[in-house]
Coordinates of C-alpha atoms in Angstrom, one line a residue:
M1 CA -8.0 -11.4 19.5
K2 CA -8.1 -13.0 16.0
I3 CA -7.5 -10.7 13.0
L4 CA -8.0 -11.4 9.3
V5 CA -5.4 -9.6 7.2
T6 CA -6.3 -9.7 3.5
G7 CA -3.5 -9.1 1.0
G8 CA -1.0 -10.0 3.7
A9 CA 1.6 -11.4 1.2
G10 CA 1.8 -8.0 -0.4
F11 CA 4.0 -5.0 0.5
I12 CA 2.0 -3.1 3.2
G13 CA 0.0 -6.1 4.3
G14 CA 3.1 -8.2 4.7
N15 CA 4.8 -5.6 6.8
F16 CA 1.6 -5.3 8.9
V17 CA 1.6 -9.1 9.5
H18 CA 5.2 -8.9 10.8
Y19 CA 4.4 -5.8 12.9
M20 CA 1.3 -7.3 14.5
L21 CA 2.9 -10.7 15.3
N22 CA 5.8 -8.9 16.9
K23 CA 3.8 -6.4 18.9
Y24 CA 0.9 -8.7 19.9
P25 CA 2.3 -12.2 20.4
N26 CA -1.0 -13.4 21.8
Y27 CA -3.0 -12.4 18.8
D28 CA -4.0 -14.9 16.1
I29 CA -3.3 -13.5 12.6
V30 CA -4.9 -15.1 9.6
C31 CA -3.6 -14.0 6.2
L32 CA -5.8 -14.3 3.1
D33 CA -4.0 -13.7 -0.2
K34 CA -4.6 -14.6 -3.8
L35 CA -0.9 -14.7 -4.5
T36 CA -1.1 -12.7 -7.8
Y37 CA 2.1 -11.4 -9.3
A38 CA 2.6 -8.9 -6.4
G39 CA 1.8 -11.4 -3.6
N40 CA 5.0 -13.2 -2.5
L41 CA 5.0 -16.0 0.1
S42 CA 8.7 -15.4 0.7
T43 CA 7.6 -12.1 2.3
L44 CA 6.0 -14.2 5.1
K45 CA 8.8 -16.9 5.2
S46 CA 10.0 -16.0 8.7
V47 CA 6.5 -16.3 10.2
M48 CA 5.1 -19.3 8.4
D49 CA 6.0 -21.6 11.3
N50 CA 4.6 -19.2 13.9
P51 CA 1.7 -21.1 15.7
K52 CA -0.2 -17.8 15.9
F53 CA -0.1 -17.3 12.1
T54 CA -2.2 -19.0 9.5
F55 CA -1.9 -18.5 5.7
C56 CA -4.8 -19.1 3.4
K57 CA -4.6 -18.8 -0.4
G58 CA -7.8 -17.4 -1.9
D59 CA -9.6 -14.5 -3.6
I60 CA -11.5 -11.9 -1.6
A61 CA -14.0 -11.7 -4.5
D62 CA -14.8 -15.5 -4.1
K63 CA -17.9 -15.3 -1.8
N64 CA -18.1 -19.0 -1.1
Y65 CA -14.5 -19.3 -0.2
V66 CA -14.5 -16.2 2.0
D67 CA -17.7 -17.3 3.8
K68 CA -16.2 -20.7 4.6
L69 CA -13.1 -18.9 6.0
F70 CA -15.3 -16.8 8.3
C71 CA -17.1 -19.9 9.4
E72 CA -13.9 -21.6 10.3
H73 CA -12.3 -18.7 12.1
K74 CA -14.2 -16.4 14.5
F75 CA -12.6 -13.1 13.5
D76 CA -12.7 -10.1 15.7
I77 CA -11.3 -7.7 13.2
V78 CA -10.8 -7.7 9.4
V79 CA -8.1 -5.4 7.9
N80 CA -8.4 -5.2 4.1
F81 CA -5.1 -4.6 2.3
A82 CA -6.0 -6.8 -0.7
A83 CA -6.1 -4.7 -3.8
E84 CA -4.8 -4.3 -7.3
S85 CA -2.7 -1.2 -6.8
H86 CA -0.5 -0.1 -9.7
V87 CA -1.8 2.8 -11.7
D88 CA -0.1 1.7 -14.9
R89 CA -1.7 -1.7 -14.8
S90 CA -5.1 -0.2 -14.2
I91 CA -4.7 1.7 -17.4
E92 CA -3.8 -1.5 -19.2
N93 CA -6.7 -3.6 -17.7
P94 CA -9.2 -1.7 -15.6
Q95 CA -11.6 -4.7 -15.1
I96 CA -9.5 -6.6 -12.6
F97 CA -9.3 -3.5 -10.5
L98 CA -13.1 -3.3 -10.3
I99 CA -13.4 -6.9 -9.3
T100 CA -10.8 -7.0 -6.6
N101 CA -11.1 -3.5 -5.2
V102 CA -14.8 -3.0 -5.3
V103 CA -16.5 -6.4 -5.5
G104 CA -13.9 -8.0 -3.2
T105 CA -14.5 -5.3 -0.6
G106 CA -18.2 -5.9 -0.8
V107 CA -17.8 -9.6 -0.3
L108 CA -15.7 -9.1 2.8
M109 CA -18.2 -6.7 4.4
D110 CA -21.1 -9.0 3.6
C111 CA -19.3 -11.8 5.5
C112 CA -18.6 -9.4 8.3
R113 CA -22.3 -8.6 8.6
K114 CA -23.3 -12.3 8.3
H115 CA -20.9 -13.5 11.0
G116 CA -21.6 -11.1 13.8
N117 CA -21.1 -7.6 12.6
I118 CA -17.3 -7.9 12.7
R119 CA -15.1 -4.8 12.9
F120 CA -13.9 -3.9 9.4
H121 CA -11.0 -1.6 8.4
Q122 CA -10.4 -0.5 4.8
V123 CA -6.9 0.5 3.7
S124 CA -7.3 3.1 1.0
T125 CA -5.1 5.7 -0.7
D126 CA -4.7 9.5 -1.0
E127 CA -5.1 9.0 -4.7
V128 CA -8.9 9.1 -4.3
Y129 CA -8.5 12.8 -3.8
G130 CA -7.0 13.4 -7.3
D131 CA -4.0 15.7 -7.3
L132 CA -2.8 19.1 -6.2
P133 CA -1.1 21.9 -8.1
L134 CA 2.7 22.2 -7.8
D135 CA 2.5 25.9 -7.2
R136 CA 0.3 25.7 -4.1
P137 CA 2.4 24.0 -1.4
D138 CA -0.1 25.3 1.2
L139 CA -2.8 23.0 -0.1
L140 CA -3.1 19.5 1.5
F141 CA -5.6 16.7 1.4
T142 CA -7.9 16.5 4.4
E143 CA -10.6 14.0 5.1
N144 CA -13.1 16.5 3.8
T145 CA -11.4 17.0 0.4
P146 CA -13.8 15.9 -2.3
I147 CA -13.1 12.7 -4.1
H148 CA -11.7 13.5 -7.6
T149 CA -10.1 10.4 -9.1
S150 CA -7.7 10.3 -12.1
S151 CA -7.2 6.6 -12.9
P152 CA -9.1 3.4 -13.0
Y153 CA -7.1 2.4 -9.9
S154 CA -8.0 5.4 -7.8
S155 CA -11.6 5.2 -9.1
S156 CA -11.9 1.6 -7.9
K157 CA -10.5 2.5 -4.5
A158 CA -12.8 5.5 -4.2
G159 CA -15.7 3.2 -5.1
A160 CA -14.7 0.8 -2.4
D161 CA -14.5 3.6 0.1
L162 CA -18.0 4.8 -0.7
L163 CA -19.2 1.3 -0.4
V164 CA -17.6 0.9 3.0
L165 CA -19.2 4.1 4.3
S166 CA -22.6 3.0 2.9
Y167 CA -22.4 -0.2 4.9
F168 CA -21.8 1.8 8.0
R169 CA -24.8 4.1 7.4
T170 CA -27.2 1.5 6.0
F171 CA -26.3 -1.6 8.0
G172 CA -24.5 -0.3 11.0
L173 CA -21.3 -2.2 10.2
P174 CA -18.5 -1.0 12.4
V175 CA -16.0 0.4 9.8
T176 CA -13.1 2.7 9.5
I177 CA -11.0 3.8 6.5
S178 CA -7.4 5.0 6.3
R179 CA -6.1 6.9 3.3
C180 CA -2.3 6.8 3.2
S181 CA 0.3 8.6 1.1
N182 CA 3.0 6.7 -0.9
N183 CA 4.6 4.0 1.3
Y184 CA 8.2 2.7 1.0
G185 CA 10.3 0.2 2.8
P186 CA 11.1 -3.6 2.9
Y187 CA 9.2 -6.0 0.6
H188 CA 8.1 -3.4 -1.8
F189 CA 7.3 -4.9 -5.2
P190 CA 9.9 -3.6 -7.7
E191 CA 7.5 -2.1 -10.2
K192 CA 7.0 0.9 -7.9
L193 CA 9.3 3.9 -8.1
I194 CA 11.6 3.5 -5.1
P195 CA 12.3 -0.3 -5.3
L196 CA 12.5 -0.1 -9.1
M197 CA 15.2 2.6 -9.0
I198 CA 17.1 0.8 -6.2
T199 CA 17.2 -2.6 -7.9
R200 CA 18.1 -1.2 -11.3
A201 CA 20.7 1.2 -10.0
I202 CA 22.5 -1.6 -8.1
Y203 CA 23.3 -3.2 -11.5
D204 CA 23.9 0.1 -13.3
K205 CA 20.8 -0.2 -15.5
S206 CA 19.0 2.8 -16.9
L207 CA 16.4 4.4 -14.5
P208 CA 13.2 5.3 -16.4
V209 CA 11.6 8.5 -15.0
Y210 CA 8.2 9.6 -16.3
G211 CA 8.0 13.0 -18.0
N212 CA 10.2 15.5 -16.4
G213 CA 10.2 13.8 -13.0
L214 CA 8.7 16.8 -11.2
N215 CA 5.6 15.0 -9.9
V216 CA 5.5 15.2 -6.1
R217 CA 4.5 12.6 -3.6
D218 CA 4.3 12.5 0.2
W219 CA 6.4 9.5 1.3
L220 CA 5.5 7.4 4.4
Y221 CA 7.7 4.7 5.8
V222 CA 5.7 1.5 5.9
E223 CA 6.3 0.8 9.6
D224 CA 4.8 4.2 10.5
H225 CA 1.8 3.2 8.4
C226 CA 1.4 0.0 10.3
R227 CA 1.4 1.8 13.6
A228 CA -1.3 4.1 12.4
I229 CA -3.6 1.2 11.3
D230 CA -2.9 -0.5 14.7
L231 CA -4.1 2.6 16.5
I232 CA -7.2 3.0 14.2
I233 CA -8.4 -0.6 14.6
H234 CA -8.0 -0.5 18.3
N235 CA -9.0 3.1 19.2
G236 CA -10.4 4.7 16.0
K237 CA -13.9 6.2 15.9
I238 CA -16.3 4.0 14.0
G239 CA -17.5 5.4 10.7
E240 CA -14.5 7.7 10.4
V241 CA -11.9 8.3 7.7
Y242 CA -8.3 8.9 8.8
N243 CA -5.6 10.4 6.5
V244 CA -2.1 9.0 7.2
G245 CA 0.7 11.1 5.7
G246 CA 4.4 11.1 6.1
H247 CA 5.3 14.9 6.0
N248 CA 7.9 13.9 3.4
E249 CA 7.1 15.6 0.1
K250 CA 9.6 14.8 -2.6
S251 CA 9.6 15.1 -6.4
N252 CA 10.2 11.8 -8.3
I253 CA 13.4 13.1 -9.8
D254 CA 14.7 14.1 -6.3
I255 CA 13.9 10.6 -5.0
V256 CA 15.9 9.1 -7.9
K257 CA 18.9 11.3 -7.3
I258 CA 18.9 10.6 -3.5
I259 CA 18.9 6.8 -4.3
L260 CA 21.8 7.2 -6.8
K261 CA 23.8 9.3 -4.2
Q262 CA 23.3 6.7 -1.5
L263 CA 24.4 3.9 -3.8
G264 CA 27.3 5.9 -5.2
K265 CA 26.0 5.8 -8.7
S266 CA 26.0 8.3 -11.6
E267 CA 23.0 10.4 -12.5
D268 CA 23.8 9.5 -16.1
L269 CA 21.7 6.4 -15.4
I270 CA 18.5 8.5 -15.5
T271 CA 16.5 8.1 -18.6
F272 CA 13.3 10.2 -19.1
V273 CA 10.4 8.3 -20.8
E274 CA 7.0 9.2 -22.1
D275 CA 4.7 10.4 -19.3
R276 CA 1.9 8.2 -17.8
K277 CA -1.6 9.0 -19.0
G278 CA -3.4 11.2 -16.6
H279 CA -0.3 11.4 -14.3
D280 CA -1.2 13.2 -11.1
M281 CA 1.1 16.1 -10.3
R282 CA 1.2 16.3 -6.5
Y283 CA -0.2 14.4 -3.5
A284 CA 0.1 15.8 0.0
I285 CA -1.8 14.7 3.1
D286 CA -2.7 16.6 6.2
P287 CA -2.7 14.0 9.1
T288 CA -4.0 16.5 11.7
K289 CA -7.1 14.4 12.5
I290 CA -5.3 11.2 13.3
Y291 CA -2.8 13.1 15.5
N292 CA -5.6 14.9 17.4
D293 CA -7.8 11.8 17.8
L294 CA -5.2 9.1 18.2
G295 CA -1.8 10.8 18.9
W296 CA -0.2 9.4 15.7
L297 CA 2.7 11.1 14.0
P298 CA 5.2 9.6 11.5
E299 CA 8.4 8.7 13.4
T300 CA 10.7 8.0 10.4
K301 CA 12.4 10.9 8.6
F302 CA 12.8 10.2 4.9
E303 CA 16.6 10.5 5.1
D304 CA 16.6 7.7 7.6
G305 CA 13.9 5.6 6.0
I306 CA 15.4 5.6 2.5
K307 CA 18.8 4.5 4.0
K308 CA 17.1 1.6 5.8
T309 CA 15.2 0.7 2.6
I310 CA 18.3 0.7 0.4
E311 CA 20.1 -1.4 2.9
W312 CA 17.3 -3.9 3.0
Y313 CA 17.3 -4.3 -0.8
L314 CA 21.1 -4.7 -0.8
E315 CA 20.9 -7.4 2.0
N316 CA 17.8 -9.3 0.5
Q317 CA 18.6 -9.6 -3.2
D318 CA 17.4 -13.2 -3.3
W319 CA 13.9 -11.9 -2.5
W320 CA 13.6 -9.4 -5.4
K321 CA 15.8 -11.2 -7.9
E322 CA 13.2 -14.0 -8.0
I323 CA 10.6 -11.4 -8.9
I324 CA 12.4 -9.6 -11.7
S325 CA 11.8 -12.3 -14.3
G326 CA 9.0 -13.7 -16.4
E327 CA 5.7 -11.9 -16.3
Y328 CA 7.2 -8.9 -14.5
K329 CA 10.0 -8.5 -17.1
N330 CA 7.6 -8.6 -19.9
Y331 CA 5.5 -5.9 -18.2
Y332 CA 8.5 -3.7 -17.6
D333 CA 9.6 -4.0 -21.3
K334 CA 6.1 -3.0 -22.4
M335 CA 5.8 0.0 -20.1
Y336 CA 9.3 1.5 -20.3
G337 CA 10.7 0.0 -23.5
K338 CA 13.7 -2.3 -24.0

């Protein structure tokens, strides 16, 4: 079995590469990554010498490059993690999100069609459903929830999802889609909430929290997400969408306070900043379908996952210290102030 993992130097893709090489030592894993600011080769450092792993630097929107890669490697499955994924950045520059998330997905599927109708899996997000009210905890996103996007990021992912489903209906391409809740865990780029708070709290820096911090997210430990995708690509029903949720709803401010408590830091570090434009209030996924069809349930309780995540950032400071500089520092200053 040979699998192409796009975006494999990023957070979820990188964890998936490690997961698959560990679980399936006989599989060949090819990673395609553009190595933008969020792609980090050090995430893959421990597997670079693995004879079953190949890294390729390239852009999924570069049709000629991708076609050559498909000619060179006879892929059995393509798993597309490659995406511009940060909402704030999509508000600053929507165009790059359209190119990578929509055009890039189309390029990959065209190559799948050309080279033998290759199995294609699209890794999407619960953000395509928009948000839910805080005062209706009974409401959850299901696979039948209408798409109702709030940002250029979620709109680009929704556009890609619709394109994927159209390739199944029009061309018969064997596709599946997974829509996950917020992931957390090792190798998470420190512009996102949990790693941002951990890395800043370690050095007693202020912790910027949007608005009043009451926005709620459903948190999924990244290894549980990798297990779900593994099940979908091997046993999922072609043409289907699967929601992957963690059953761990927490408000942003509660997340920050949990991190501070684990690190033994004062809540005085919390600083409330101007809210994000169009900030969704609540995400919550109903994963009943993937449980009924594939037997998947999240195994990691948030209390355990956040401890493991904090420990990883404490033990791997060289990884994230290299990131918190240059372009990322300039971006942080722009978004949250000096």
